[in-house]
Amino acid sequence: MPPVLLLWLAVCLTGIWAVDKGNFKTCDQSAFCKRQRALKPGESPYRALLETLELTNTRLTLQLINDNNKVRLLLELYRLQGNITRVKINELKPLKPRYEVPDVLIREPPTEPLSFLSQDENGVVLSLGSESQRVIVSAQPFRLDIMEGRDVLMSLNSRGLLAFEHLRMRKDTALSLPPSSLDHYIFLLHVCCQTAKEEEEKVEDGMWEETFKSHTDSKPNGPSAVSLDFSLPGVEHVYGIPEHADTLRLKTTDNGDPYRLYNLDVFQYELYNPMALYGAIPVMLAHNSQRTTGIFWLNAAETWVDISSNTAGKTVFGKMLDYVQGSSETPQTDVRWISESGIIDVFIMLGPTPKDVFSQYASLTGTQSFPPLASLGYHQCRWNYNDQEDVQMVDAGFDEHDIPYDFIWLDIEHTDGKRYFTWDPHKFATPKEMLKGLMDKKRKMVAIVDPHIKVDGNYKIHNEIRSRGFYIKNKDGGDYEGWCWPGSAGYPDFTRADMRAWWASMFAYDQYEGSMENLYTWNDMNEPSVFNGPEVTMHKDAVHGAWEHRDLHNIYGFYVQMATAEGQIQRSGGTERPFVLTRAAFAGSQRYGAVWTGDNAAEWDHLKISIPMCLSLGLVGISFCGADVGGFFKSPSSELLVRWYQTGAYQPFFRAHAHLDTPRREPWLFGPENTALIREAVRQRYTLLPYWYQQFYLAYRTGQPVMRPLWVDYPQEPVWFDVHTFQKHNGAQNLYIPVTMSSIPVFQRGGSIIPRKLRVRRSSSCMEHDPYTLYVALNPQRTAEGELYIDDGHTFNYEKKEFIHRRLSFASNILSSVNIAPDAQFTTRSWIERIIILGTSKPSKVMLKTVDGQESQVEFEFDASMSMLTLRKPGMNAGADWTVTLQ
């Protein structure tokens, strides 16, 4: 291992746990961001050439011209099914093709007809289907407004910040080419086509070469940035564009850096700033009480997002004063997207509700993959469990302390010298024996497989990738090499379909020696992380076939997870659902598994930030999100650890993880009292697995996030019930809830029905056939609704209609279970052993009627102090039709 790498590792592993912000660029240090941000609003050089407009049944095309340099662009506008408008802008005649992001959209989006409403010398008006919804294209300066009735929903280039740096040849390079070279003639043609009236474009620092710290980016294609501004009238609140360790509501960026989207390995990230982190999802939601809209900026290059607002900085009192004084200023948020390369390809999702926007985005990039039920249980992880005996001891510890869990994880030390797809021959000599021991308890394991491959002539994986030419290349044409955990490493080109197919084949049981069907995968370091690279990542002038790494950086991790998930599916012959955790993510990553929030710290603020970070990811499609319980770096106090378990139990992905140098922190190592508190939190998670599973099925079917802000569903719900005490709280008030170390403030909305399994066992699979308890919380109208979803929990057979899906409803004192998937077939041994109804009165008797017409009386208890009715052992099958009547 190189001595510099050893020094780097020594620094990282000796407790110096804080991000070095100097390793990462600010906007001023990123030449294209600085260049674009220097443009002044209101000085747009772009004009629409209305005489070039063409309208077919599916799209409008229109040329734009930059009056400063006479370069023409081609605008394409599409009306898509589901109330979505797509706008694409590219060079009309680029010097070479510009990168357009593939594989993220699940299909070419279906279009709907556009039609003219009117046209004059100043612009054109198009109908978006309904009479009230239309697009206005203004000619000079170019501007696009989307309207509904008299309201402007969104404006593009209203501030005149559209910018499109056209591809060009570097003059001093081209003139030095041999006269016989084709590139020489292309350059001369390019120069001759410039008119005498055209301005000489200024060459600025960083356009053709850029240096950051000790790294030089050769920029062979020169400047190629794109930018566009969007105005959102009536909007004060915008959300999304993860991943950032910041508040859920995005802040204005006028007095600091824009939000940055550039997948990076950030070592113990800092909170409450717009620095880039591991994922980059270029989707933003705008929300007010009347409407929710979304912007999906489909570009995989480094991207910065500026946000400004005309209400920024106003206090609540200031806003009230505006109202009292009759201020006519409408709130407005302005957003500007800036990307280093590629084209402008933006999808405008017009809602109007939050659920509509979720559905619209899902129609473009797909929904959250439906995970195996076991993956919704508890995961125990550490860098690293030392050996097979250590794994067995930890596994036995959970049984000894009566704490359920489903997955135990192995980090990089389980491999043979950081060679992935291998096992340490001394510490993990018999992996199948270890996996079989877990399988006997219906438990599973996750092992890490990172995308950096040790350069070693005795390593089969490396030799295969090199011989097939699958490594990413450096700018000189050789295999790109960087430093990562194994030392010198190559990086497979996952953008290649043939490379992904080969990688997937490596998960076959006869290729991945020691693997079994209960071994799953963790893709870490897939930003990609390069310890000796610029900003701890890959050089932008590295080459993926015809494209530079700069064009597609943010999509690399997406492809790694895609190939890994496909490998898990293929190894089972296409029958078993995969489970793959990724750190890097892009739009569409939800289709392939789970994401976690990376290298957090054992600090209260890191616990707090996990909530908006996962909420933000959920709003843009990635529901399966969690944070390292207890914090990855540093050592939590007992109180912090308990509180983190209590929080993590109510987040979609529930995993404890810790750094190599931290003391061991299995749940039973903090004294009996804290062990009991952690046990109770984990057990609460397991009782609610039927509800979590149903919510993930809903996310898979609709795109609706599993974990979501209250404004998505409940802007004004009147009743909530404490799920532990069953105390009723009316809405429209502020409450101070006393909380002890043993209590988790969790509330069930009045009007909902939630299924639980109260017989908690050692793992979720052990609970498969256990009975259900239904919690029915009535609203003031004395009604409630819910659902129950059941399948085998691990295969794709649900796609063949092998499941149970039932609607549970309470109205007019009748609780019923009705089949809402009559074409589906599945049987279950689970039954209904208890029904708890909150907010009701005491009946004289309770009658059960089953599908065969049989009626019987049900025993019950009534707690008048809590208005709580408990029905004991009604006994009907969970998959059957039935009614329970309160008389």
Coordinates of C-alpha atoms in Angstrom, one line a residue, residues 224-764:
S224 CA -20.3 23.6 -21.7
A225 CA -22.5 24.7 -18.8
V226 CA -26.2 25.1 -19.0
S227 CA -28.5 27.2 -16.8
L228 CA -32.2 28.1 -16.5
D229 CA -34.3 30.1 -14.0
F230 CA -37.8 29.3 -12.8
S231 CA -40.2 31.7 -11.1
L232 CA -42.9 30.3 -8.8
P233 CA -45.5 33.0 -8.0
G234 CA -47.4 32.5 -4.8
V235 CA -44.8 30.1 -3.4
E236 CA -42.8 30.5 -0.2
H237 CA -42.0 26.9 0.5
V238 CA -39.8 24.7 -1.6
Y239 CA -38.4 21.2 -0.8
G240 CA -36.3 18.5 -2.1
I241 CA -33.0 18.4 -4.1
P242 CA -31.4 16.0 -1.6
E243 CA -29.0 15.1 -0.3
H244 CA -28.1 17.8 2.1
A245 CA -27.8 17.9 5.9
D246 CA -30.2 20.7 6.2
T247 CA -33.8 21.7 7.1
L248 CA -36.7 20.2 5.2
R249 CA -37.8 23.5 3.8
L250 CA -35.0 24.8 1.5
K251 CA -33.4 28.1 2.4
T252 CA -32.6 31.0 0.2
T253 CA -29.1 31.1 -1.0
D254 CA -28.6 34.9 -1.8
N255 CA -26.0 35.4 0.9
G256 CA -24.1 32.1 0.5
D257 CA -23.4 29.2 -1.8
P258 CA -26.1 27.6 -3.9
Y259 CA -27.2 24.1 -2.9
R260 CA -24.8 21.7 -4.6
L261 CA -25.7 18.4 -6.2
Y262 CA -22.5 16.4 -6.7
N263 CA -22.1 12.9 -5.2
L264 CA -19.2 13.1 -2.8
D265 CA -17.7 11.0 0.0
V266 CA -17.9 13.6 2.8
F267 CA -16.1 12.6 6.0
Q268 CA -18.4 13.4 8.9
Y269 CA -20.5 16.0 7.2
E270 CA -21.3 19.4 8.7
L271 CA -24.9 20.3 9.4
Y272 CA -27.1 23.1 8.1
N273 CA -25.3 24.1 5.0
P274 CA -25.8 23.4 1.3
M275 CA -22.6 21.3 0.7
A276 CA -23.0 18.3 -1.5
L277 CA -23.2 14.9 0.1
Y278 CA -23.5 11.3 -1.2
G279 CA -26.6 11.6 -3.3
A280 CA -27.9 14.0 -5.9
I281 CA -31.6 13.9 -6.7
P282 CA -32.4 16.9 -9.0
V283 CA -36.1 17.2 -8.1
M284 CA -37.7 20.1 -6.3
L285 CA -41.3 20.5 -4.9
A286 CA -43.0 23.8 -4.5
H287 CA -46.0 23.9 -2.1
N288 CA -48.6 26.3 -0.9
S289 CA -52.1 25.8 0.4
Q290 CA -53.6 25.9 -3.1
R291 CA -51.2 23.9 -5.1
T292 CA -48.1 21.7 -5.2
T293 CA -45.8 21.5 -8.3
G294 CA -42.5 19.9 -9.1
I295 CA -39.4 20.5 -11.2
F296 CA -37.3 17.5 -12.3
W297 CA -34.0 18.7 -13.9
L298 CA -32.7 15.6 -15.7
N299 CA -28.9 16.3 -15.7
A300 CA -26.2 14.0 -14.2
A301 CA -23.4 16.5 -14.2
E302 CA -22.3 18.7 -11.2
T303 CA -25.3 21.0 -10.5
W304 CA -25.8 24.0 -8.3
V305 CA -29.3 25.3 -7.3
D306 CA -29.9 28.9 -6.3
I307 CA -33.0 29.9 -4.4
S308 CA -34.3 33.4 -3.7
S309 CA -37.6 34.7 -2.4
N310 CA -39.2 38.1 -2.0
T311 CA -40.3 37.1 1.5
A312 CA -36.9 35.9 2.6
G313 CA -35.8 37.5 5.9
K314 CA -39.3 38.8 6.8
T315 CA -40.3 38.0 10.3
V316 CA -43.8 36.7 11.1
F317 CA -44.5 40.1 12.5
G318 CA -43.4 41.7 9.2
K319 CA -45.6 39.4 7.2
M320 CA -48.6 40.2 9.5
L321 CA -47.8 43.9 9.0
D322 CA -47.9 43.5 5.2
Y323 CA -51.3 41.9 5.6
V324 CA -52.7 44.6 7.9
Q325 CA -51.3 47.4 5.6
G326 CA -52.8 45.7 2.6
S327 CA -49.5 45.0 0.9
S328 CA -50.2 43.7 -2.6
E329 CA -46.9 41.9 -3.1
T330 CA -47.5 38.3 -3.9
P331 CA -45.0 35.8 -2.4
Q332 CA -42.6 34.4 -5.0
T333 CA -39.7 32.0 -5.0
D334 CA -37.2 32.0 -7.8
V335 CA -35.0 29.0 -8.5
R336 CA -32.0 28.7 -10.8
W337 CA -30.4 25.4 -11.9
I338 CA -26.8 25.4 -13.2
S339 CA -25.1 22.3 -14.6
E340 CA -21.6 21.9 -15.9
S341 CA -22.5 20.0 -19.1
G342 CA -25.2 18.1 -20.9
I343 CA -28.4 19.6 -22.0
I344 CA -31.5 21.2 -20.5
D345 CA -34.1 18.5 -20.0
V346 CA -36.7 19.5 -17.5
F347 CA -40.0 18.0 -16.5
I348 CA -42.5 20.4 -15.0
M349 CA -45.0 18.5 -12.8
L350 CA -48.2 20.5 -12.4
G351 CA -49.8 18.6 -9.5
P352 CA -52.1 20.1 -8.3
T353 CA -51.9 18.0 -5.1
P354 CA -48.8 16.6 -3.4
K355 CA -50.0 13.0 -4.2
D356 CA -50.4 14.1 -7.9
V357 CA -46.8 15.2 -8.0
F358 CA -45.6 12.0 -6.4
S359 CA -47.6 10.1 -9.0
Q360 CA -46.3 12.3 -11.9
Y361 CA -42.6 11.8 -10.8
A362 CA -43.2 8.0 -10.4
S363 CA -44.6 7.9 -13.9
L364 CA -41.2 9.2 -15.1
T365 CA -38.6 7.4 -12.9
G366 CA -40.5 4.6 -11.3
T367 CA -41.6 3.8 -7.8
Q368 CA -39.8 2.6 -4.7
S369 CA -38.9 -1.1 -5.2
F370 CA -41.1 -3.4 -3.0
P371 CA -38.6 -4.7 -0.5
P372 CA -38.6 -8.1 1.2
L373 CA -40.5 -7.9 4.5
A374 CA -37.5 -8.9 6.5
S375 CA -35.6 -5.8 5.3
L376 CA -38.1 -3.6 7.2
G377 CA -37.0 -5.2 10.5
Y378 CA -33.9 -4.3 12.6
H379 CA -30.4 -4.4 11.1
Q380 CA -27.3 -4.8 13.3
C381 CA -24.1 -3.5 11.7
R382 CA -20.5 -2.4 12.7
W383 CA -17.2 -1.7 11.0
N384 CA -16.4 -4.6 11.6
Y385 CA -17.5 -7.8 13.3
N386 CA -14.2 -9.5 13.8
D387 CA -14.8 -13.1 12.7
Q388 CA -17.4 -15.8 12.5
E389 CA -17.2 -16.4 16.2
D390 CA -17.9 -12.7 16.8
V391 CA -21.0 -12.9 14.5
Q392 CA -22.2 -16.0 16.4
M393 CA -21.8 -14.2 19.8
V394 CA -23.6 -11.1 18.6
D395 CA -26.4 -13.3 17.2
A396 CA -26.7 -15.2 20.4
G397 CA -26.7 -11.9 22.4
F398 CA -29.9 -10.8 20.7
D399 CA -31.6 -14.1 21.7
E400 CA -30.2 -13.9 25.3
H401 CA -31.6 -10.4 25.7
D402 CA -34.9 -11.1 23.8
I403 CA -34.3 -8.4 21.2
P404 CA -35.5 -9.3 17.7
Y405 CA -33.4 -8.6 14.6
D406 CA -33.4 -9.7 11.0
F407 CA -30.0 -8.8 9.5
I408 CA -26.4 -8.8 10.7
W409 CA -23.9 -6.9 8.5
L410 CA -20.2 -7.3 7.6
D411 CA -18.1 -4.3 6.5
I412 CA -14.9 -4.3 4.5
E413 CA -12.8 -6.3 6.9
H414 CA -14.6 -9.5 6.2
T415 CA -12.9 -9.8 2.8
D416 CA -9.6 -11.2 1.8
G417 CA -7.5 -8.0 1.7
K418 CA -10.4 -5.7 0.5
R419 CA -11.0 -8.0 -2.5
Y420 CA -14.8 -7.9 -2.8
F421 CA -16.7 -11.1 -3.5
T422 CA -14.2 -12.9 -1.2
W423 CA -13.9 -13.8 2.5
D424 CA -10.9 -13.5 4.8
P425 CA -9.5 -17.1 4.8
H426 CA -8.7 -17.0 8.5
K427 CA -11.5 -14.9 10.1
F428 CA -14.3 -16.1 7.8
A429 CA -13.0 -19.5 6.7
T430 CA -16.4 -21.2 6.5
P431 CA -19.0 -18.5 5.5
K432 CA -21.6 -21.0 4.4
E433 CA -21.6 -22.5 7.9
M434 CA -22.0 -19.0 9.4
L435 CA -24.9 -18.2 7.0
K436 CA -26.5 -21.6 7.6
G437 CA -26.5 -20.9 11.4
L438 CA -28.3 -17.6 10.7
M439 CA -30.7 -19.3 8.3
D440 CA -31.7 -21.8 10.9
K441 CA -32.9 -18.9 13.0
K442 CA -34.7 -17.3 10.0
R443 CA -32.1 -14.5 10.0
K444 CA -30.0 -13.0 7.2
M445 CA -26.7 -11.2 6.5
V446 CA -25.5 -8.3 4.4
A447 CA -21.9 -8.1 3.1
I448 CA -20.3 -5.1 1.6
V449 CA -19.3 -5.1 -2.1
D450 CA -17.8 -1.8 -3.1
P451 CA -17.1 -0.7 -6.8
H452 CA -13.4 0.0 -6.4
I453 CA -11.5 -3.1 -7.4
K454 CA -8.0 -4.0 -6.0
V455 CA -5.4 -3.9 -8.7
D456 CA -3.9 -7.3 -8.2
G457 CA -2.9 -9.9 -10.8
N458 CA -3.9 -12.7 -8.5
Y459 CA -7.5 -11.4 -8.0
K460 CA -10.0 -13.0 -10.4
I461 CA -12.4 -10.0 -10.4
H462 CA -9.7 -7.5 -11.4
N463 CA -8.3 -9.8 -14.1
E464 CA -11.7 -10.3 -15.6
I465 CA -12.6 -6.6 -15.7
R466 CA -9.2 -5.7 -17.1
S467 CA -9.2 -8.4 -19.8
R468 CA -12.7 -7.4 -20.9
G469 CA -11.8 -3.7 -21.0
F470 CA -14.5 -2.8 -18.5
Y471 CA -12.5 -0.3 -16.4
I472 CA -13.1 3.5 -16.7
K473 CA -10.2 5.1 -18.7
N474 CA -8.1 8.1 -17.8
K475 CA -7.8 11.0 -20.2
D476 CA -4.8 9.3 -21.9
G477 CA -6.6 6.1 -22.6
G478 CA -5.2 3.8 -19.9
D479 CA -7.2 2.2 -17.1
Y480 CA -8.1 4.9 -14.5
E481 CA -6.6 4.0 -11.1
G482 CA -7.1 5.7 -7.8
W483 CA -6.7 5.0 -4.1
C484 CA -9.4 3.5 -2.0
W485 CA -9.6 0.9 0.8
P486 CA -7.6 -1.8 -1.1
G487 CA -4.8 0.6 -2.0
S488 CA -4.5 1.1 -5.8
A489 CA -7.9 0.4 -7.3
G490 CA -9.6 0.3 -10.7
Y491 CA -13.2 1.5 -11.2
P492 CA -15.5 -0.5 -13.4
D493 CA -17.5 1.4 -16.0
F494 CA -21.0 0.7 -14.7
T495 CA -22.5 3.0 -17.4
R496 CA -21.8 0.1 -19.8
A497 CA -24.7 -2.4 -20.1
D498 CA -22.2 -5.2 -20.8
M499 CA -20.2 -4.3 -17.7
R500 CA -23.4 -4.3 -15.5
A501 CA -24.5 -7.7 -16.9
W502 CA -21.1 -9.2 -16.1
W503 CA -21.1 -7.7 -12.6
A504 CA -24.6 -9.1 -12.0
S505 CA -23.4 -12.5 -13.0
M506 CA -20.8 -12.4 -10.2
F507 CA -23.5 -12.8 -7.6
A508 CA -24.4 -16.3 -8.9
Y509 CA -23.8 -18.8 -6.2
D510 CA -21.1 -20.6 -8.2
Q511 CA -19.2 -17.3 -8.8
Y512 CA -19.5 -15.6 -5.3
E513 CA -18.0 -18.4 -3.3
G514 CA -19.4 -18.8 0.2
S515 CA -22.7 -16.9 -0.6
M516 CA -26.1 -18.3 0.0
E517 CA -29.7 -17.1 -0.5
N518 CA -29.7 -15.3 2.8
L519 CA -26.7 -13.1 1.9
Y520 CA -27.5 -9.6 0.6
T521 CA -25.4 -6.6 -0.5
W522 CA -24.3 -3.2 0.6
N523 CA -22.8 -0.8 -2.1
D524 CA -20.7 1.8 -0.3
M525 CA -18.2 4.3 -1.6
N526 CA -20.0 4.5 -5.0
E527 CA -20.0 8.2 -5.5
P528 CA -17.3 7.0 -6.6
S529 CA -14.9 7.6 -3.7
V530 CA -11.3 8.1 -4.8
F531 CA -9.1 9.0 -1.8
N532 CA -6.4 10.7 -3.9
G533 CA -8.8 12.3 -6.4
P534 CA -10.1 15.9 -6.6
E535 CA -12.7 16.4 -3.9
V536 CA -12.2 12.7 -2.9
T537 CA -13.8 11.6 -6.1
M538 CA -13.0 10.8 -9.7
H539 CA -11.3 13.2 -12.1
K540 CA -13.8 14.8 -14.3
D541 CA -11.8 14.2 -17.5
A542 CA -11.8 10.4 -16.9
V543 CA -13.5 8.7 -19.9
H544 CA -16.5 6.4 -20.2
G545 CA -16.5 5.5 -23.9
A546 CA -17.6 8.6 -25.7
W547 CA -18.3 10.6 -22.6
E548 CA -16.3 12.3 -19.9
H549 CA -16.9 11.5 -16.3
R550 CA -18.1 15.1 -15.8
D551 CA -21.1 14.4 -17.9
L552 CA -22.4 11.6 -15.8
H553 CA -20.8 11.7 -12.4
N554 CA -24.0 11.8 -10.4
I555 CA -25.4 8.7 -12.1
Y556 CA -22.5 6.4 -11.4
G557 CA -23.8 5.1 -8.0
F558 CA -27.3 4.6 -9.6
Y559 CA -25.7 2.2 -12.0
V560 CA -23.7 0.3 -9.3
Q561 CA -26.9 -0.4 -7.3
M562 CA -28.8 -1.3 -10.5
A563 CA -26.3 -3.9 -11.5
T564 CA -26.1 -5.3 -7.9
A565 CA -29.8 -5.6 -7.6
E566 CA -30.0 -7.3 -10.9
G567 CA -27.4 -9.8 -9.8
Q568 CA -29.4 -10.7 -6.7
I569 CA -32.5 -11.2 -8.8
Q570 CA -30.7 -13.4 -11.4
R571 CA -29.1 -15.7 -8.8
S572 CA -32.6 -16.8 -7.7
G573 CA -33.8 -17.3 -11.2
G574 CA -35.8 -14.2 -11.0
T575 CA -38.0 -15.3 -8.1
E576 CA -36.6 -13.5 -5.0
R577 CA -36.7 -9.8 -4.3
P578 CA -33.3 -8.2 -3.8
F579 CA -32.1 -6.0 -0.9
V580 CA -29.3 -3.6 -1.8
L581 CA -28.2 -0.6 0.3
T582 CA -26.5 2.3 -1.5
R583 CA -24.8 5.4 -0.3
A584 CA -24.7 7.3 -3.7
A585 CA -28.1 7.9 -5.4
F586 CA -29.7 9.7 -8.3
A587 CA -33.2 10.1 -9.7
G588 CA -34.6 6.6 -10.2
S589 CA -32.4 5.0 -7.5
Q590 CA -35.6 4.1 -5.6
R591 CA -36.2 1.3 -8.1
Y592 CA -33.2 -0.7 -6.8
G593 CA -33.3 -0.6 -3.0
A594 CA -32.5 1.5 0.1
V595 CA -30.4 4.6 0.9
W596 CA -28.8 5.7 4.1
T597 CA -27.6 9.2 5.2
G598 CA -23.9 8.2 5.4
D599 CA -21.2 9.0 7.9
N600 CA -23.1 10.8 10.6
A601 CA -21.9 11.4 14.2
A602 CA -23.1 10.5 17.7
E603 CA -24.5 13.9 18.4
W604 CA -28.0 15.1 19.2
D605 CA -28.1 17.4 16.1
H606 CA -27.2 14.5 13.9
L607 CA -30.1 12.5 15.4
K608 CA -32.4 15.5 14.7
I609 CA -31.2 16.1 11.1
S610 CA -31.9 12.5 10.2
I611 CA -35.6 13.3 10.1
P612 CA -35.6 16.1 7.5
M613 CA -32.9 14.3 5.5
C614 CA -35.1 11.2 5.1
L615 CA -38.3 13.3 4.6
S616 CA -36.5 15.1 1.8
L617 CA -35.5 11.9 0.1
G618 CA -39.0 10.6 0.4
L619 CA -40.5 13.6 -1.3
V620 CA -38.4 12.8 -4.4
G621 CA -39.2 9.1 -4.6
I622 CA -36.6 7.4 -2.3
S623 CA -38.8 6.1 0.6
F624 CA -36.4 3.4 1.9
C625 CA -34.2 5.8 3.9
G626 CA -32.6 5.6 7.3
A627 CA -29.6 6.9 9.4
D628 CA -27.0 5.1 11.3
V629 CA -28.6 4.6 14.7
G630 CA -26.2 5.8 17.4
G631 CA -24.1 7.8 14.9
F632 CA -21.2 6.3 12.9
F633 CA -18.5 8.5 14.3
K634 CA -17.9 9.1 18.1
S635 CA -19.5 7.4 21.0
P636 CA -23.1 8.2 22.1
S637 CA -24.2 8.6 25.6
S638 CA -26.7 6.0 26.9
E639 CA -29.4 8.6 26.6
L640 CA -28.6 9.5 23.1
L641 CA -28.3 5.9 22.0
V642 CA -31.7 5.1 23.5
R643 CA -33.4 8.1 21.9
W644 CA -31.8 7.2 18.6
Y645 CA -33.3 3.7 18.8
Q646 CA -36.6 5.2 19.6
T647 CA -36.4 7.5 16.6
G648 CA -34.9 4.9 14.2
A649 CA -37.7 2.5 15.0
Y650 CA -40.1 4.9 13.3
Q651 CA -37.9 5.5 10.2
P652 CA -38.2 3.3 7.1
F653 CA -34.7 1.8 7.2
F654 CA -33.7 0.8 10.7
R655 CA -30.0 0.0 11.1
A656 CA -27.4 0.6 13.9
H657 CA -23.9 1.1 12.6
A658 CA -20.6 2.3 14.2
H659 CA -17.0 3.2 13.2
L660 CA -14.1 0.9 13.6
D661 CA -12.5 3.0 16.4
T662 CA -15.7 3.4 18.5
P663 CA -16.4 1.2 21.5
R664 CA -18.7 -1.7 20.9
R665 CA -22.4 -0.7 21.3
E666 CA -24.6 -3.8 21.0
P667 CA -28.0 -3.0 22.6
W668 CA -27.2 -4.9 25.8
L669 CA -23.9 -3.1 26.7
F670 CA -25.4 -0.1 28.4
G671 CA -26.9 -1.6 31.5
P672 CA -30.2 -3.5 32.1
E673 CA -32.3 -0.4 32.2
N674 CA -31.2 0.9 28.8
T675 CA -31.3 -2.6 27.4
A676 CA -34.9 -2.7 28.3
L677 CA -35.6 0.6 26.7
I678 CA -33.9 -0.3 23.5
R679 CA -35.7 -3.7 23.5
E680 CA -39.0 -2.0 23.8
A681 CA -38.2 0.4 20.9
V682 CA -37.2 -2.5 18.6
R683 CA -40.2 -4.5 19.7
Q684 CA -42.5 -1.6 18.8
R685 CA -41.0 -1.7 15.3
Y686 CA -41.8 -5.4 14.9
T687 CA -45.4 -5.0 16.1
L688 CA -45.9 -2.4 13.4
L689 CA -44.3 -4.5 10.5
P690 CA -47.7 -5.2 8.9
Y691 CA -48.3 -1.4 8.7
W692 CA -44.8 -0.7 7.4
Y693 CA -45.2 -3.4 4.8
Q694 CA -48.5 -2.0 3.7
Q695 CA -47.0 1.4 3.4
F696 CA -44.2 0.2 1.2
Y697 CA -46.7 -1.6 -1.0
L698 CA -48.5 1.7 -1.3
A699 CA -45.2 3.4 -2.2
Y700 CA -44.5 0.7 -4.8
R701 CA -47.9 1.1 -6.4
T702 CA -48.3 4.9 -6.3
G703 CA -45.0 6.6 -5.6
Q704 CA -46.3 8.1 -2.4
P705 CA -43.5 8.3 0.2
V706 CA -43.6 6.1 3.3
M707 CA -42.3 8.8 5.6
R708 CA -43.8 12.2 4.8
P709 CA -44.4 15.6 6.2
L710 CA -47.7 16.3 7.8
W711 CA -48.6 18.9 5.1
V712 CA -48.8 16.1 2.5
D713 CA -51.8 14.4 4.2
Y714 CA -53.1 16.2 7.2
P715 CA -53.2 20.0 7.0
Q716 CA -56.1 20.1 9.5
E717 CA -56.9 16.8 11.1
P718 CA -59.2 17.1 14.2
V719 CA -58.2 14.1 16.3
W720 CA -55.1 12.2 17.3
F721 CA -54.7 9.3 19.8
D722 CA -51.6 8.5 21.8
V723 CA -50.7 5.0 20.7
H724 CA -49.4 4.0 24.1
T725 CA -51.9 5.6 26.5
F726 CA -54.8 5.9 24.0
Q727 CA -55.4 9.4 25.2
K728 CA -57.4 11.5 22.8
H729 CA -56.0 14.9 21.6
N730 CA -58.1 17.3 19.6
G731 CA -56.5 19.1 16.7
A732 CA -56.0 22.8 16.0
Q733 CA -54.0 23.3 19.2
N734 CA -50.4 23.3 20.5
L735 CA -49.7 20.6 23.0
Y736 CA -46.7 20.1 25.3
I737 CA -46.4 16.3 25.7
P738 CA -44.4 15.2 28.8
V739 CA -41.8 12.6 27.7
T740 CA -39.8 10.2 29.9
M741 CA -37.0 8.0 28.8
S742 CA -39.4 5.1 28.4
S743 CA -41.9 6.9 26.2
I744 CA -41.9 7.6 22.5
P745 CA -44.5 10.3 21.5
V746 CA -46.4 8.5 18.7
F747 CA -49.9 9.3 17.7
Q748 CA -52.5 7.6 15.5
R749 CA -54.8 9.8 13.5
G750 CA -58.5 9.7 14.2
G751 CA -60.1 8.1 11.2
S752 CA -57.5 5.4 10.6
I753 CA -57.1 1.6 11.1
I754 CA -53.7 0.2 11.7
P755 CA -52.9 -3.6 11.8
R756 CA -50.2 -4.9 14.2
K757 CA -48.7 -8.2 15.2
L758 CA -48.2 -8.2 19.0
R759 CA -46.5 -11.6 19.3
V760 CA -42.9 -10.4 18.7
R761 CA -40.4 -13.2 17.9
R762 CA -36.7 -13.4 17.2
S763 CA -37.1 -12.3 13.5
S764 CA -39.9 -11.1 11.1

